[in-house]
mmCIF file of C-alpha atoms in Angstrom:
data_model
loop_
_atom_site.group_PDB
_atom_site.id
_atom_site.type_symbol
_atom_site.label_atom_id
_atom_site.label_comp_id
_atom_site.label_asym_id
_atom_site.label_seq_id
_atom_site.Cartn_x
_atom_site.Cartn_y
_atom_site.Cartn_z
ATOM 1 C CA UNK A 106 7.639 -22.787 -11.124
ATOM 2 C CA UNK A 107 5.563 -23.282 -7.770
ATOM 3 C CA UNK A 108 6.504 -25.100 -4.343
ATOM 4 C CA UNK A 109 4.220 -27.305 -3.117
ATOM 5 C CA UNK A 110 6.110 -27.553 0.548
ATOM 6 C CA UNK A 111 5.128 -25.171 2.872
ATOM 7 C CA UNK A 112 9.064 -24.587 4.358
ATOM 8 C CA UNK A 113 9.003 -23.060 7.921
ATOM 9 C CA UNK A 114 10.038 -19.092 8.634
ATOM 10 C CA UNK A 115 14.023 -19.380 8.046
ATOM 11 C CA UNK A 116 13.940 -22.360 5.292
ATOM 12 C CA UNK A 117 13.677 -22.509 1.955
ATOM 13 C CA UNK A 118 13.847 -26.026 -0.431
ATOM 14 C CA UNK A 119 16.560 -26.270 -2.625
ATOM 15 C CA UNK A 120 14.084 -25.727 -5.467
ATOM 16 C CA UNK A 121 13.317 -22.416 -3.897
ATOM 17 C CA UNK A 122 16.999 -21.562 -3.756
ATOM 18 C CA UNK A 123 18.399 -22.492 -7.512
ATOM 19 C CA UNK A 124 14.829 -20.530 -8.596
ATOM 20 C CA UNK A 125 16.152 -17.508 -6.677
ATOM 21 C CA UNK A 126 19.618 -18.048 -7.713
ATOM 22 C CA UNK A 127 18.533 -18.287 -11.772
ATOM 23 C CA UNK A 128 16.103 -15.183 -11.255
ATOM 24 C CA UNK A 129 19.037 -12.978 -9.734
ATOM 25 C CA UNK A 130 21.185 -13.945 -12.418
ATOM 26 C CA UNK A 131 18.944 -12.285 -14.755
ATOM 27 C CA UNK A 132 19.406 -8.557 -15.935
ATOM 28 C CA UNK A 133 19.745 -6.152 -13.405
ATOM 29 C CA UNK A 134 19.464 -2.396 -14.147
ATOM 30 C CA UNK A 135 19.376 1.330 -12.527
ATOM 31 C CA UNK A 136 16.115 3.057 -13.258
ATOM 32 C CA UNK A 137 16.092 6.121 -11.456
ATOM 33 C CA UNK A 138 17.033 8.207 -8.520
ATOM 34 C CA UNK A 139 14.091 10.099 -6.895
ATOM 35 C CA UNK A 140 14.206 13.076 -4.557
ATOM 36 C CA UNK A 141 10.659 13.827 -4.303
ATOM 37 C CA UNK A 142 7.859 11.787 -3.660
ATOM 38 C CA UNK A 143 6.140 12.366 -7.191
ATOM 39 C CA UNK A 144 9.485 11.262 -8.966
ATOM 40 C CA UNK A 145 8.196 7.619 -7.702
ATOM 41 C CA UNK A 146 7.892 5.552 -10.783
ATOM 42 C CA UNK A 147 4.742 3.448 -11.461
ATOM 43 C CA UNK A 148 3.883 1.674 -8.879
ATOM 44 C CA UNK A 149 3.327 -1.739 -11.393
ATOM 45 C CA UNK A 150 5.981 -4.104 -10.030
ATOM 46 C CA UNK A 151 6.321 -5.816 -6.483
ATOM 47 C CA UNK A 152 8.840 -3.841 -4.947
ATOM 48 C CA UNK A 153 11.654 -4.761 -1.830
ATOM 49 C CA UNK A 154 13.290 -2.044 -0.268
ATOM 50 C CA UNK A 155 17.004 -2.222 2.164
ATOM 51 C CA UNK A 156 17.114 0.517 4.592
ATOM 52 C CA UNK A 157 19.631 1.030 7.401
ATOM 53 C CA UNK A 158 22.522 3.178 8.824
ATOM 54 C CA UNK A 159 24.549 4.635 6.969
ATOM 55 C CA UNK A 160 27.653 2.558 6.068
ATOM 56 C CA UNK A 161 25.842 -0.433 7.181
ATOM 57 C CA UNK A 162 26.671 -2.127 3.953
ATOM 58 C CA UNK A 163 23.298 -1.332 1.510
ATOM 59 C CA UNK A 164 24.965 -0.839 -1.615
ATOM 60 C CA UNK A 165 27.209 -4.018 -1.215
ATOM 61 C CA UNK A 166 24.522 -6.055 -0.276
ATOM 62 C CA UNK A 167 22.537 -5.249 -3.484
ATOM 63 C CA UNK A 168 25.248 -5.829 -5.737
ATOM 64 C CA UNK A 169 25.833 -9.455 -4.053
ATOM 65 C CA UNK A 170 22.274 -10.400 -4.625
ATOM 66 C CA UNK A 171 22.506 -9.295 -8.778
ATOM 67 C CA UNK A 172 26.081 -10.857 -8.683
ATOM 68 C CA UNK A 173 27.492 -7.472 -9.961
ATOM 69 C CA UNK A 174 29.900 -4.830 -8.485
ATOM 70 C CA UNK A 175 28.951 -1.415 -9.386
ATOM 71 C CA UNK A 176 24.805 -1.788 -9.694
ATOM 72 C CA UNK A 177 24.698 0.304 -6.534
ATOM 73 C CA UNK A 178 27.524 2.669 -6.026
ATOM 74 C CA UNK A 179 28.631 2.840 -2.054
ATOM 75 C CA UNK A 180 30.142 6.398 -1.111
ATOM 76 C CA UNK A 181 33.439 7.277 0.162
ATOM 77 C CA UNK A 182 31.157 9.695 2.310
ATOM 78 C CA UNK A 183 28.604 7.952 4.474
ATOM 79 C CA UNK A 184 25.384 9.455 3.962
ATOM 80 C CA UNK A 185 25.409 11.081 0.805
ATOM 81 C CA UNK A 186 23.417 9.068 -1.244
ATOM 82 C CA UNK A 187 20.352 10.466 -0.214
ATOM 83 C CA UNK A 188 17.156 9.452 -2.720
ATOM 84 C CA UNK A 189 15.377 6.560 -3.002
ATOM 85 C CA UNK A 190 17.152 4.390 -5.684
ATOM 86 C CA UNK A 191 15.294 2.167 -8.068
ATOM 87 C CA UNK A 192 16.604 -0.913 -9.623
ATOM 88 C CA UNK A 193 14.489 -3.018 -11.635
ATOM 89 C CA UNK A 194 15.117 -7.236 -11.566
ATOM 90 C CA UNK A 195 14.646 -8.770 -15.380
ATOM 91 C CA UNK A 196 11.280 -6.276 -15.372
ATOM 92 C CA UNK A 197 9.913 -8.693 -12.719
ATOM 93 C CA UNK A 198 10.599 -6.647 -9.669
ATOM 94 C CA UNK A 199 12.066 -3.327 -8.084
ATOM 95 C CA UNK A 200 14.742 -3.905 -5.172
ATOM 96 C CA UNK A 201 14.927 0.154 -3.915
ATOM 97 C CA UNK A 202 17.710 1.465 -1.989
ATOM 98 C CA UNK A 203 16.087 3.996 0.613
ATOM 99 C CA UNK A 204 18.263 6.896 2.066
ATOM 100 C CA UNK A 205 20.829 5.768 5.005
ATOM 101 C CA UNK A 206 20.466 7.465 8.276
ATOM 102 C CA UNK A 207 22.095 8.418 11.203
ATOM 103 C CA UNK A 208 23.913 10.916 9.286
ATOM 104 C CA UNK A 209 26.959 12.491 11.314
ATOM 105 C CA UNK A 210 27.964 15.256 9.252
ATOM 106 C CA UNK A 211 24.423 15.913 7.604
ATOM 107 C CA UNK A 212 22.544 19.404 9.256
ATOM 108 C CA UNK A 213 19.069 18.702 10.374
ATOM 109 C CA UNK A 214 17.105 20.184 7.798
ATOM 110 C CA UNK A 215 18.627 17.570 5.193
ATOM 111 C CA UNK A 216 18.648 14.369 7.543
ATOM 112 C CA UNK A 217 14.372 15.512 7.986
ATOM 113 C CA UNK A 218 13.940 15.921 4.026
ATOM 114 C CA UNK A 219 15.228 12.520 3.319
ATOM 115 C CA UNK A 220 13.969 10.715 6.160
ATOM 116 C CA UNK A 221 10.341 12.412 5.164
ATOM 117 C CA UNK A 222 10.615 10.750 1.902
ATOM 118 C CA UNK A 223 11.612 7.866 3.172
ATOM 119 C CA UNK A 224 8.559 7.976 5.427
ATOM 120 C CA UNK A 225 6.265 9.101 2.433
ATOM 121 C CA UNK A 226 7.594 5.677 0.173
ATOM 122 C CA UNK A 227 6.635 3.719 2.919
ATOM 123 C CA UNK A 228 3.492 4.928 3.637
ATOM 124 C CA UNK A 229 2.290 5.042 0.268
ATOM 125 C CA UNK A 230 3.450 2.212 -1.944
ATOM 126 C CA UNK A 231 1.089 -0.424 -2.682
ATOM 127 C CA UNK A 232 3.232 -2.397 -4.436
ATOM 128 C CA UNK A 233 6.083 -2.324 -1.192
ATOM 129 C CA UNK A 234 5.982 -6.163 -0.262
ATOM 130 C CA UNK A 235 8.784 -5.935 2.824
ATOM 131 C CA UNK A 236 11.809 -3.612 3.938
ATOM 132 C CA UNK A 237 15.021 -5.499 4.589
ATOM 133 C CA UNK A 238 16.756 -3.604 7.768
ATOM 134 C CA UNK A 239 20.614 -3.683 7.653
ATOM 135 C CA UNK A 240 22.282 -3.737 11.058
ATOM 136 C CA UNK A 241 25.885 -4.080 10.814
ATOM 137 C CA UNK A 242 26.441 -7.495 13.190
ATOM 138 C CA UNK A 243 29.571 -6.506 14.621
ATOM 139 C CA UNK A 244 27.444 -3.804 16.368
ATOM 140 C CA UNK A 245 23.417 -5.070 16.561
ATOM 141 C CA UNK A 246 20.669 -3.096 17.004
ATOM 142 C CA UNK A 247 21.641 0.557 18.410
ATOM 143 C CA UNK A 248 19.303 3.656 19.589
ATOM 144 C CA UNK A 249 19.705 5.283 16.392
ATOM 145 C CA UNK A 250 17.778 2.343 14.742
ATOM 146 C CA UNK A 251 14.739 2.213 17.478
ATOM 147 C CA UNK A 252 13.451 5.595 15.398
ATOM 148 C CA UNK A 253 13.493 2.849 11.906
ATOM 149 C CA UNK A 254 11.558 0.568 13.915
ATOM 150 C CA UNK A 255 9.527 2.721 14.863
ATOM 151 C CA UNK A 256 8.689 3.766 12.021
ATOM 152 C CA UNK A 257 8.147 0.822 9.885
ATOM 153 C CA UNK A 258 5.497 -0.228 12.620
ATOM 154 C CA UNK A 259 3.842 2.875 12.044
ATOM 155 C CA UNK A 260 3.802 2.579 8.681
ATOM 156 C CA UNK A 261 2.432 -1.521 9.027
ATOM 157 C CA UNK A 262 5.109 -2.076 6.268
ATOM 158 C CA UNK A 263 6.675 -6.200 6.848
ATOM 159 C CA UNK A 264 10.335 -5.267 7.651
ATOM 160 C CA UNK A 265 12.774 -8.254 8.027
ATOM 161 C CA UNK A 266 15.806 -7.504 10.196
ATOM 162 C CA UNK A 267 19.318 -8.497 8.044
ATOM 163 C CA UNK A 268 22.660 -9.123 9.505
ATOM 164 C CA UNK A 269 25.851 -7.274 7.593
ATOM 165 C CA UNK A 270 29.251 -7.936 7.738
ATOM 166 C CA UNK A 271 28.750 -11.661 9.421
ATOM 167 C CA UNK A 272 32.172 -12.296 7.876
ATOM 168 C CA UNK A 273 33.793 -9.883 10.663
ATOM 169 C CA UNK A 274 32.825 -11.608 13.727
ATOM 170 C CA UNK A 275 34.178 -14.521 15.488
ATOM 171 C CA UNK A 276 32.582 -18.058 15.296
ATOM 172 C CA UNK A 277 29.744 -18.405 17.230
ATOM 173 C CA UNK A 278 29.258 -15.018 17.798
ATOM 174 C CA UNK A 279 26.866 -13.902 14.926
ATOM 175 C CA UNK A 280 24.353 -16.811 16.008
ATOM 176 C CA UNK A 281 24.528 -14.884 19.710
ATOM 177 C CA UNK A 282 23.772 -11.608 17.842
ATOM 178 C CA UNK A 283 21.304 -12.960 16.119
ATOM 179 C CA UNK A 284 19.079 -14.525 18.704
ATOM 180 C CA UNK A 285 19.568 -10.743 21.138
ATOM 181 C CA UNK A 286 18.234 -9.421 17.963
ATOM 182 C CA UNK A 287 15.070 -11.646 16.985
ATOM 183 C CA UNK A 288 14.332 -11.329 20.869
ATOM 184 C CA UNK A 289 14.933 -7.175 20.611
ATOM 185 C CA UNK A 290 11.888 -7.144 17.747
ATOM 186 C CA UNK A 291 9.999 -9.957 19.410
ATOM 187 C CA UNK A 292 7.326 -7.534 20.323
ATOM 188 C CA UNK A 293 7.721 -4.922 16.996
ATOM 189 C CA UNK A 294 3.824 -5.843 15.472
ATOM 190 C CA UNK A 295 5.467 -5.347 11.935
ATOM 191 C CA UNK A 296 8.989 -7.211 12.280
ATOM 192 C CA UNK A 297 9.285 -10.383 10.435
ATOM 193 C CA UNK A 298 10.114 -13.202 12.944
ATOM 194 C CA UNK A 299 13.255 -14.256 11.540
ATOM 195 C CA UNK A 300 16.404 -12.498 11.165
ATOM 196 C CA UNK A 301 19.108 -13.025 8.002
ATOM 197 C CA UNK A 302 22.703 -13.156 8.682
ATOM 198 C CA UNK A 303 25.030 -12.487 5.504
ATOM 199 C CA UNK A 304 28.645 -11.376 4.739
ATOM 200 C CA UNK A 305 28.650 -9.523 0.916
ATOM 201 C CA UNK A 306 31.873 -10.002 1.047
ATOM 202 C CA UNK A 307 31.695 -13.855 1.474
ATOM 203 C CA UNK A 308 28.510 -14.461 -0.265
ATOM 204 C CA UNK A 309 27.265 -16.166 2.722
ATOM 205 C CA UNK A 310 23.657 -15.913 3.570
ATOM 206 C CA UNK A 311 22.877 -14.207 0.254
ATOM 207 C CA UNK A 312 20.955 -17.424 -1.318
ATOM 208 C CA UNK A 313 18.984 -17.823 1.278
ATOM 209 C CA UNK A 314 17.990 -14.330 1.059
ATOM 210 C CA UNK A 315 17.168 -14.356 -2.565
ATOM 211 C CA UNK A 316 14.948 -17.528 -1.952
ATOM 212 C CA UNK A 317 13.362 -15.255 0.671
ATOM 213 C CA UNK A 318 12.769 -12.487 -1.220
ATOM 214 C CA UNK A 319 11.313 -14.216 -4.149
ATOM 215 C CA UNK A 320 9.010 -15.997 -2.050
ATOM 216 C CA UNK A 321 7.843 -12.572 -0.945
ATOM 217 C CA UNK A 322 7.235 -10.660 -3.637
ATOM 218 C CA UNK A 323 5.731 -13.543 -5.486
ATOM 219 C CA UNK A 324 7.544 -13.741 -8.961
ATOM 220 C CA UNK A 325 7.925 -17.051 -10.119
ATOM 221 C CA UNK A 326 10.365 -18.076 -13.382
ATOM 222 C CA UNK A 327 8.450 -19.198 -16.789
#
């Protein structure tokens, strides 16, 4: 199924959305949990990674996209899922789950282990097509994320900033946090120049960013 439409950043055909829609109804499974680098499975699928805070929302975010509760298990204690998860899309894509940060109760030593293979995934996967950034909305773009940015532009990896929790704020207000934010990453050579505003919870926003990350990584439906 191909799109002959070019939509702008932001937009996506309805096409584009009842393809993503159909492809993330598909079977969704957990491959593997790696804590060192050469755990990594084959790099032979187009891969999308979330990263953000800890808490931020990752693991409820995945399971709205698959349309399942328990693909990605969220912790009663923030931070301790803390290797780079793999799930594989109807074996025509990876979405990976990297390590939170911003760890409160994690010593030093640990928060640099994971956040070095976090580094390492990004720096070495071919088959990495963008990192989706969580930032809770009710809060934006803090100081502990500047050292994510950071280090996504180092690493020339796409990154797409995405919204959490839109559900929480009062209307109007997410629209205000999302403009501060595309203007905070304005400059960032590797940020994606649109940012995604979703609610798990609600479902809102998740087509849209199915449609997005199918145009992406490329996979198209038989």
């Amino acid at each position: 199924m191909e799109f002959s439409d070019e939509p702008k950043v932001g937009e996506y055909a309805e096409a584009e959305i009842e393809a993503a829609r159909v492809l993330f109804a598909r079977p969704a499974t957990f491959i593997m949990g790696c804590a060192k680098i050469e755990q990594l499975p084959s790099p032979d699928l187009p891969e999308i990674a979330f990263a953000g805070r800890s808490n931020v929302g990752k693991s409820s975010l995945i399971n709205g996209l698959v349309g399942m509760h328990k693909l990605a298990r969220a912790s009663n204690e923030p931070g301790r899922t803390r290797e780079v998860n793999f799930f594989d899309l109807d074996g025509r894509m990876r979405l990976v789950d990297l390590p939170g940060y911003g760890w409160a109760k994690a010593s030093k030593t640990t928060v640099k282990k994971f956040q070095d293979l976090g580094r390492d995934y990004l720096r070495g996967r071919v088959t990495l097509k963008r990192v989706y950034l969580l930032i809770d909305s009710r809060h934006g773009l803090k100081k502990v994320d500047d050292e994510a940015l950071d280090a996504l532009d180092l690493s020339a990896v796409s990154y797409q900033i995405v919204l959490t929790k839109a559900d929480k704020l009062k209307k109007g207000e997410a629209e205000k946090v999302q403009a501060a934010t595309l203007k905070a990453i304005a400059k960032r050579p590797a940020a994606y120049p649109h940012v995604a505003v979703t609610s798990s919870e609600k479902g809102f926003g998740l087509p849209e960013l199915r449609a997005e990350i199918m145009r992406t990584t490329g996979v198209v439906l038989d």
